[in-house]
């Protein structure tokens, strides 16, 4: 009874009293279950990588995987565990939602989809042709489509930073320690920075394809910038570009419903069902 009275007197008790350390709540049990599963999966592939490195010939010429390179630099499997777990926790929902949103924009802009298909088919003449890093790097329109999709509908609202020193921003003195939010999803959809901002125009990211409109380089930062930039950016872009290139090469995408709605659940994700129609291409 005394504990209950203390909690009632303290309106912010939820911030100072970690309930889960005393009472095993269902949310906490679910969290532990998922975290344990992440650990099991990470350990599995870390152990496999370590075994491969033990048996690999020094002059084999085989390029190391990302995980193998990480273990070569730091053989402590606990460090690799942190990296692998972070990649699963932060790199699954973000990339999958980003890929789905890009496919939605391609489905709603059929002319853009056909331009992208014409580009992809140049590098993948046959459906079964493998995608290489060299071919992905040459698919400039694909990269522009991804940039435009993330400009219009990124999966995060923007970037948040706590100032480490006093600064003057737009003639306002902002003291050290204040948290500053850059609402990227808002400013990247303003005509002030991107003419016809409500239109899906990948060409705006390719020099020479339309009159260039210079915009501030910090207007659209879906991966952040500087020391706190998303460490998995290149990996995420490669995943999304590879997936979308394969889908566009093999299928025609349609979305025959009203405009997609979105919701904020820490990430900004589709609230509408992802009911795409895929029609296999004949060539």
mmCIF file of C-alpha atoms in Angstrom:
data_model
loop_
_atom_site.group_PDB
_atom_site.id
_atom_site.type_symbol
_atom_site.label_atom_id
_atom_site.label_comp_id
_atom_site.label_asym_id
_atom_site.label_seq_id
_atom_site.Cartn_x
_atom_site.Cartn_y
_atom_site.Cartn_z
ATOM 1 C CA UNK A 1 0.000 0.000 0.000
ATOM 2 C CA UNK A 2 2.799 2.367 0.875
ATOM 3 C CA UNK A 3 4.431 1.771 -2.526
ATOM 4 C CA UNK A 4 1.186 2.613 -4.309
ATOM 5 C CA UNK A 5 0.877 5.876 -2.391
ATOM 6 C CA UNK A 6 4.443 6.821 -3.292
ATOM 7 C CA UNK A 7 3.791 6.130 -6.956
ATOM 8 C CA UNK A 8 0.638 8.255 -6.876
ATOM 9 C CA UNK A 9 2.553 11.167 -5.374
ATOM 10 C CA UNK A 10 5.179 10.983 -8.107
ATOM 11 C CA UNK A 11 3.563 11.818 -11.491
ATOM 12 C CA UNK A 12 6.739 10.881 -13.340
ATOM 13 C CA UNK A 13 7.236 7.564 -11.601
ATOM 14 C CA UNK A 14 7.278 5.677 -14.916
ATOM 15 C CA UNK A 15 10.520 7.445 -15.794
ATOM 16 C CA UNK A 16 12.302 6.716 -12.514
ATOM 17 C CA UNK A 17 10.953 3.269 -11.741
ATOM 18 C CA UNK A 18 11.728 0.566 -14.360
ATOM 19 C CA UNK A 19 8.750 -1.740 -13.837
ATOM 20 C CA UNK A 20 10.206 -4.486 -15.979
ATOM 21 C CA UNK A 21 13.030 -5.028 -13.484
ATOM 22 C CA UNK A 22 10.493 -6.065 -10.852
ATOM 23 C CA UNK A 23 7.448 -7.252 -12.781
ATOM 24 C CA UNK A 24 7.848 -9.372 -15.921
ATOM 25 C CA UNK A 25 5.363 -7.718 -18.260
ATOM 26 C CA UNK A 26 4.153 -9.252 -21.498
ATOM 27 C CA UNK A 27 5.860 -6.510 -23.530
ATOM 28 C CA UNK A 28 9.148 -7.192 -21.748
ATOM 29 C CA UNK A 29 8.860 -10.958 -22.341
ATOM 30 C CA UNK A 30 8.147 -10.362 -26.033
ATOM 31 C CA UNK A 31 11.158 -8.062 -26.256
ATOM 32 C CA UNK A 32 13.453 -10.633 -24.600
ATOM 33 C CA UNK A 33 12.178 -13.359 -26.923
ATOM 34 C CA UNK A 34 12.891 -11.299 -30.032
ATOM 35 C CA UNK A 35 16.288 -10.160 -28.709
ATOM 36 C CA UNK A 36 17.264 -13.784 -27.980
ATOM 37 C CA UNK A 37 16.251 -14.772 -31.511
ATOM 38 C CA UNK A 38 18.376 -11.979 -32.966
ATOM 39 C CA UNK A 39 21.268 -13.252 -30.878
ATOM 40 C CA UNK A 40 20.807 -16.828 -32.071
ATOM 41 C CA UNK A 41 20.759 -15.784 -35.733
ATOM 42 C CA UNK A 42 23.791 -13.520 -35.280
ATOM 43 C CA UNK A 43 25.757 -16.235 -33.479
ATOM 44 C CA UNK A 44 24.953 -18.735 -36.203
ATOM 45 C CA UNK A 45 26.424 -16.640 -39.000
ATOM 46 C CA UNK A 46 29.321 -15.333 -36.910
ATOM 47 C CA UNK A 47 30.377 -18.913 -36.109
ATOM 48 C CA UNK A 48 30.051 -19.906 -39.760
ATOM 49 C CA UNK A 49 32.209 -16.947 -40.811
ATOM 50 C CA UNK A 50 34.856 -17.783 -38.218
ATOM 51 C CA UNK A 51 34.999 -21.412 -39.409
ATOM 52 C CA UNK A 52 35.337 -20.316 -43.042
ATOM 53 C CA UNK A 53 38.214 -18.008 -42.140
ATOM 54 C CA UNK A 54 40.011 -20.815 -40.292
ATOM 55 C CA UNK A 55 39.894 -23.125 -43.322
ATOM 56 C CA UNK A 56 40.413 -20.497 -46.039
ATOM 57 C CA UNK A 57 43.674 -20.727 -47.940
ATOM 58 C CA UNK A 58 45.803 -17.551 -47.646
ATOM 59 C CA UNK A 59 46.169 -17.259 -51.429
ATOM 60 C CA UNK A 60 42.647 -18.331 -52.366
ATOM 61 C CA UNK A 61 41.853 -14.924 -53.874
ATOM 62 C CA UNK A 62 38.301 -15.034 -52.517
ATOM 63 C CA UNK A 63 36.953 -11.671 -51.410
ATOM 64 C CA UNK A 64 35.906 -11.618 -47.787
ATOM 65 C CA UNK A 65 32.280 -11.025 -46.883
ATOM 66 C CA UNK A 66 31.316 -7.970 -44.816
ATOM 67 C CA UNK A 67 31.139 -10.104 -41.675
ATOM 68 C CA UNK A 68 34.484 -11.775 -42.431
ATOM 69 C CA UNK A 69 36.147 -8.392 -42.947
ATOM 70 C CA UNK A 70 34.748 -7.241 -39.628
ATOM 71 C CA UNK A 71 36.109 -10.335 -37.843
ATOM 72 C CA UNK A 72 39.474 -9.907 -39.560
ATOM 73 C CA UNK A 73 39.725 -6.395 -38.120
ATOM 74 C CA UNK A 74 38.423 -7.417 -34.680
ATOM 75 C CA UNK A 75 38.368 -11.169 -33.932
ATOM 76 C CA UNK A 76 36.231 -10.726 -30.806
ATOM 77 C CA UNK A 77 32.857 -12.326 -31.716
ATOM 78 C CA UNK A 78 31.090 -10.099 -29.179
ATOM 79 C CA UNK A 79 31.942 -7.026 -31.239
ATOM 80 C CA UNK A 80 30.671 -8.745 -34.378
ATOM 81 C CA UNK A 81 27.502 -9.646 -32.459
ATOM 82 C CA UNK A 82 26.807 -5.973 -31.770
ATOM 83 C CA UNK A 83 27.291 -5.090 -35.444
ATOM 84 C CA UNK A 84 25.148 -7.976 -36.726
ATOM 85 C CA UNK A 85 22.352 -7.332 -34.240
ATOM 86 C CA UNK A 86 22.302 -3.612 -35.046
ATOM 87 C CA UNK A 87 22.069 -4.393 -38.760
ATOM 88 C CA UNK A 88 19.063 -6.659 -38.186
ATOM 89 C CA UNK A 89 17.344 -4.290 -35.766
ATOM 90 C CA UNK A 90 17.892 -1.112 -37.782
ATOM 91 C CA UNK A 91 18.225 -2.436 -41.315
ATOM 92 C CA UNK A 92 15.228 -4.694 -41.922
ATOM 93 C CA UNK A 93 12.093 -2.574 -41.475
ATOM 94 C CA UNK A 94 13.755 0.542 -42.887
ATOM 95 C CA UNK A 95 14.923 -1.068 -46.134
ATOM 96 C CA UNK A 96 11.775 -3.124 -46.676
ATOM 97 C CA UNK A 97 9.464 -0.146 -46.204
ATOM 98 C CA UNK A 98 11.672 2.048 -48.399
ATOM 99 C CA UNK A 99 11.601 -0.579 -51.169
ATOM 100 C CA UNK A 100 7.806 -0.901 -50.884
ATOM 101 C CA UNK A 101 7.328 2.875 -51.081
ATOM 102 C CA UNK A 102 9.573 3.058 -54.154
ATOM 103 C CA UNK A 103 7.545 0.315 -55.856
ATOM 104 C CA UNK A 104 4.380 2.254 -55.026
ATOM 105 C CA UNK A 105 5.702 5.382 -56.747
ATOM 106 C CA UNK A 106 6.796 3.315 -59.754
ATOM 107 C CA UNK A 107 3.353 1.724 -59.955
ATOM 108 C CA UNK A 108 1.644 5.130 -59.789
ATOM 109 C CA UNK A 109 3.991 6.617 -62.413
ATOM 110 C CA UNK A 110 3.984 4.160 -65.293
ATOM 111 C CA UNK A 111 6.099 6.354 -67.565
ATOM 112 C CA UNK A 112 8.851 6.400 -64.940
ATOM 113 C CA UNK A 113 8.595 2.635 -64.516
ATOM 114 C CA UNK A 114 9.058 2.064 -68.243
ATOM 115 C CA UNK A 115 12.105 4.348 -68.340
ATOM 116 C CA UNK A 116 13.556 2.384 -65.461
ATOM 117 C CA UNK A 117 12.796 -0.928 -67.178
ATOM 118 C CA UNK A 118 14.542 0.265 -70.350
ATOM 119 C CA UNK A 119 17.600 1.122 -68.277
ATOM 120 C CA UNK A 120 17.624 -2.162 -66.350
ATOM 121 C CA UNK A 121 17.164 -4.295 -69.482
ATOM 122 C CA UNK A 122 20.284 -2.747 -71.016
ATOM 123 C CA UNK A 123 22.378 -4.247 -68.223
ATOM 124 C CA UNK A 124 20.281 -7.399 -67.773
ATOM 125 C CA UNK A 125 19.295 -8.503 -71.304
ATOM 126 C CA UNK A 126 18.028 -11.869 -70.009
ATOM 127 C CA UNK A 127 15.820 -12.325 -66.960
ATOM 128 C CA UNK A 128 18.284 -14.650 -65.304
ATOM 129 C CA UNK A 129 21.319 -12.416 -65.744
ATOM 130 C CA UNK A 130 23.081 -11.744 -62.421
ATOM 131 C CA UNK A 131 23.249 -8.242 -61.017
ATOM 132 C CA UNK A 132 26.769 -7.073 -60.267
ATOM 133 C CA UNK A 133 28.037 -4.080 -58.336
ATOM 134 C CA UNK A 134 29.354 -2.685 -61.613
ATOM 135 C CA UNK A 135 25.956 -2.881 -63.315
ATOM 136 C CA UNK A 136 24.159 -1.372 -60.297
ATOM 137 C CA UNK A 137 26.603 1.543 -60.274
ATOM 138 C CA UNK A 138 25.756 2.261 -63.916
ATOM 139 C CA UNK A 139 21.984 2.334 -63.334
ATOM 140 C CA UNK A 140 21.769 6.092 -62.811
ATOM 141 C CA UNK A 141 18.009 6.298 -63.309
ATOM 142 C CA UNK A 142 17.448 3.590 -60.694
ATOM 143 C CA UNK A 143 19.468 5.599 -58.169
ATOM 144 C CA UNK A 144 17.521 8.740 -59.106
ATOM 145 C CA UNK A 145 14.212 6.909 -58.558
ATOM 146 C CA UNK A 146 15.330 5.867 -55.086
ATOM 147 C CA UNK A 147 16.442 9.399 -54.203
ATOM 148 C CA UNK A 148 13.147 10.852 -55.403
ATOM 149 C CA UNK A 149 11.140 8.275 -53.461
ATOM 150 C CA UNK A 150 13.063 9.022 -50.267
ATOM 151 C CA UNK A 151 12.624 12.750 -50.874
ATOM 152 C CA UNK A 152 8.851 12.482 -51.153
ATOM 153 C CA UNK A 153 8.234 9.830 -48.508
ATOM 154 C CA UNK A 154 11.217 9.007 -46.294
ATOM 155 C CA UNK A 155 10.732 6.507 -43.481
ATOM 156 C CA UNK A 156 11.909 9.007 -40.864
ATOM 157 C CA UNK A 157 10.617 12.495 -40.153
ATOM 158 C CA UNK A 158 14.092 14.005 -40.252
ATOM 159 C CA UNK A 159 17.250 14.376 -38.203
ATOM 160 C CA UNK A 160 17.590 15.141 -34.499
ATOM 161 C CA UNK A 161 20.765 16.546 -32.966
ATOM 162 C CA UNK A 162 21.725 17.886 -29.537
ATOM 163 C CA UNK A 163 23.971 20.915 -29.901
ATOM 164 C CA UNK A 164 27.463 20.524 -28.472
ATOM 165 C CA UNK A 165 28.109 24.279 -28.540
ATOM 166 C CA UNK A 166 26.240 27.573 -28.761
ATOM 167 C CA UNK A 167 25.093 28.347 -32.304
ATOM 168 C CA UNK A 168 23.221 31.000 -34.260
ATOM 169 C CA UNK A 169 20.535 29.520 -36.527
ATOM 170 C CA UNK A 170 18.478 31.873 -38.722
ATOM 171 C CA UNK A 171 19.429 34.811 -36.457
ATOM 172 C CA UNK A 172 18.369 32.920 -33.329
ATOM 173 C CA UNK A 173 20.930 32.126 -30.662
ATOM 174 C CA UNK A 174 20.517 28.491 -29.675
ATOM 175 C CA UNK A 175 22.459 27.444 -26.573
ATOM 176 C CA UNK A 176 24.499 24.307 -26.102
ATOM 177 C CA UNK A 177 22.508 21.261 -25.039
ATOM 178 C CA UNK A 178 19.304 22.170 -26.900
ATOM 179 C CA UNK A 179 17.847 19.459 -29.146
ATOM 180 C CA UNK A 180 17.337 20.629 -32.725
ATOM 181 C CA UNK A 181 15.016 18.819 -35.130
ATOM 182 C CA UNK A 182 15.396 19.143 -38.905
ATOM 183 C CA UNK A 183 11.989 18.072 -40.303
ATOM 184 C CA UNK A 184 13.286 16.597 -43.544
ATOM 185 C CA UNK A 185 9.952 15.139 -44.638
ATOM 186 C CA UNK A 186 8.449 18.639 -44.480
ATOM 187 C CA UNK A 187 11.095 20.750 -46.172
ATOM 188 C CA UNK A 188 11.873 18.173 -48.899
ATOM 189 C CA UNK A 189 8.237 18.414 -50.021
ATOM 190 C CA UNK A 190 8.194 22.194 -50.339
ATOM 191 C CA UNK A 191 8.043 23.844 -53.774
ATOM 192 C CA UNK A 192 10.439 26.420 -52.391
ATOM 193 C CA UNK A 193 13.207 23.849 -52.570
ATOM 194 C CA UNK A 194 11.874 21.390 -55.178
ATOM 195 C CA UNK A 195 9.619 22.859 -57.904
ATOM 196 C CA UNK A 196 6.506 20.689 -58.355
ATOM 197 C CA UNK A 197 7.467 18.883 -55.184
ATOM 198 C CA UNK A 198 4.287 16.779 -55.247
ATOM 199 C CA UNK A 199 5.353 15.132 -58.519
ATOM 200 C CA UNK A 200 7.565 12.045 -58.736
ATOM 201 C CA UNK A 201 10.356 13.309 -61.012
ATOM 202 C CA UNK A 202 13.564 11.236 -60.775
ATOM 203 C CA UNK A 203 15.037 13.395 -63.538
ATOM 204 C CA UNK A 204 15.574 16.186 -61.026
ATOM 205 C CA UNK A 205 18.476 14.139 -59.626
ATOM 206 C CA UNK A 206 20.234 13.576 -62.970
ATOM 207 C CA UNK A 207 22.299 16.336 -64.488
ATOM 208 C CA UNK A 208 21.312 17.326 -68.003
ATOM 209 C CA UNK A 209 17.912 15.585 -68.129
ATOM 210 C CA UNK A 210 16.001 18.743 -67.216
ATOM 211 C CA UNK A 211 16.857 22.330 -66.323
ATOM 212 C CA UNK A 212 18.806 22.026 -63.137
ATOM 213 C CA UNK A 213 17.295 23.567 -60.039
ATOM 214 C CA UNK A 214 19.932 23.865 -57.378
ATOM 215 C CA UNK A 215 18.664 23.004 -53.934
ATOM 216 C CA UNK A 216 20.417 23.139 -50.623
ATOM 217 C CA UNK A 217 22.334 19.874 -50.127
ATOM 218 C CA UNK A 218 20.830 19.463 -46.648
ATOM 219 C CA UNK A 219 17.194 19.721 -47.755
ATOM 220 C CA UNK A 220 16.863 15.961 -48.278
ATOM 221 C CA UNK A 221 18.947 13.822 -45.908
ATOM 222 C CA UNK A 222 17.168 10.463 -45.493
ATOM 223 C CA UNK A 223 20.350 8.885 -44.103
ATOM 224 C CA UNK A 224 21.502 11.858 -42.042
ATOM 225 C CA UNK A 225 24.890 13.513 -42.398
ATOM 226 C CA UNK A 226 28.263 13.682 -40.715
ATOM 227 C CA UNK A 227 29.572 11.455 -37.910
ATOM 228 C CA UNK A 228 26.022 10.340 -37.038
ATOM 229 C CA UNK A 229 25.071 9.424 -40.611
ATOM 230 C CA UNK A 230 23.511 5.973 -41.012
ATOM 231 C CA UNK A 231 26.439 3.546 -40.978
ATOM 232 C CA UNK A 232 24.522 1.099 -43.176
ATOM 233 C CA UNK A 233 23.647 3.582 -45.918
ATOM 234 C CA UNK A 234 25.625 1.963 -48.740
ATOM 235 C CA UNK A 235 24.477 -1.500 -47.760
ATOM 236 C CA UNK A 236 20.835 -0.381 -47.576
ATOM 237 C CA UNK A 237 20.990 1.361 -50.964
ATOM 238 C CA UNK A 238 22.548 -1.734 -52.534
ATOM 239 C CA UNK A 239 19.825 -3.980 -51.074
ATOM 240 C CA UNK A 240 16.971 -1.767 -52.256
ATOM 241 C CA UNK A 241 18.436 -1.124 -55.712
ATOM 242 C CA UNK A 242 19.145 -4.826 -56.275
ATOM 243 C CA UNK A 243 15.646 -5.855 -55.192
ATOM 244 C CA UNK A 244 13.832 -3.217 -57.259
ATOM 245 C CA UNK A 245 16.028 -3.838 -60.327
ATOM 246 C CA UNK A 246 15.181 -7.559 -60.218
ATOM 247 C CA UNK A 247 11.471 -6.911 -59.777
ATOM 248 C CA UNK A 248 11.257 -4.303 -62.542
ATOM 249 C CA UNK A 249 13.296 -6.536 -64.869
ATOM 250 C CA UNK A 250 10.890 -9.448 -64.446
ATOM 251 C CA UNK A 251 7.529 -7.864 -63.667
ATOM 252 C CA UNK A 252 5.299 -4.945 -64.519
ATOM 253 C CA UNK A 253 4.057 -3.338 -61.278
ATOM 254 C CA UNK A 254 0.568 -1.916 -60.749
ATOM 255 C CA UNK A 255 -1.212 -0.406 -57.744
ATOM 256 C CA UNK A 256 -4.914 -0.150 -58.591
ATOM 257 C CA UNK A 257 -6.208 1.517 -55.449
ATOM 258 C CA UNK A 258 -6.567 4.993 -53.984
ATOM 259 C CA UNK A 259 -3.465 6.887 -52.943
ATOM 260 C CA UNK A 260 -1.486 5.142 -50.259
ATOM 261 C CA UNK A 261 -1.828 6.435 -46.721
ATOM 262 C CA UNK A 262 0.993 6.464 -44.179
ATOM 263 C CA UNK A 263 1.290 6.311 -40.409
ATOM 264 C CA UNK A 264 4.010 7.119 -37.897
ATOM 265 C CA UNK A 265 5.109 4.218 -35.665
ATOM 266 C CA UNK A 266 8.570 5.629 -34.940
ATOM 267 C CA UNK A 267 9.135 4.940 -38.642
ATOM 268 C CA UNK A 268 6.778 6.407 -41.237
ATOM 269 C CA UNK A 269 5.289 3.340 -42.893
ATOM 270 C CA UNK A 270 2.438 2.487 -45.283
ATOM 271 C CA UNK A 271 -0.920 2.309 -43.524
ATOM 272 C CA UNK A 272 -2.614 0.988 -46.657
ATOM 273 C CA UNK A 273 -2.225 -2.677 -47.658
ATOM 274 C CA UNK A 274 0.640 -3.329 -50.069
ATOM 275 C CA UNK A 275 -1.614 -4.846 -52.721
ATOM 276 C CA UNK A 276 0.632 -4.698 -55.752
ATOM 277 C CA UNK A 277 -0.227 -6.463 -58.999
ATOM 278 C CA UNK A 278 2.764 -8.111 -60.651
ATOM 279 C CA UNK A 279 2.505 -9.135 -64.305
ATOM 280 C CA UNK A 280 5.416 -11.122 -65.690
ATOM 281 C CA UNK A 281 7.180 -9.426 -68.562
ATOM 282 C CA UNK A 282 7.491 -11.377 -71.799
ATOM 283 C CA UNK A 283 11.021 -10.273 -72.602
#
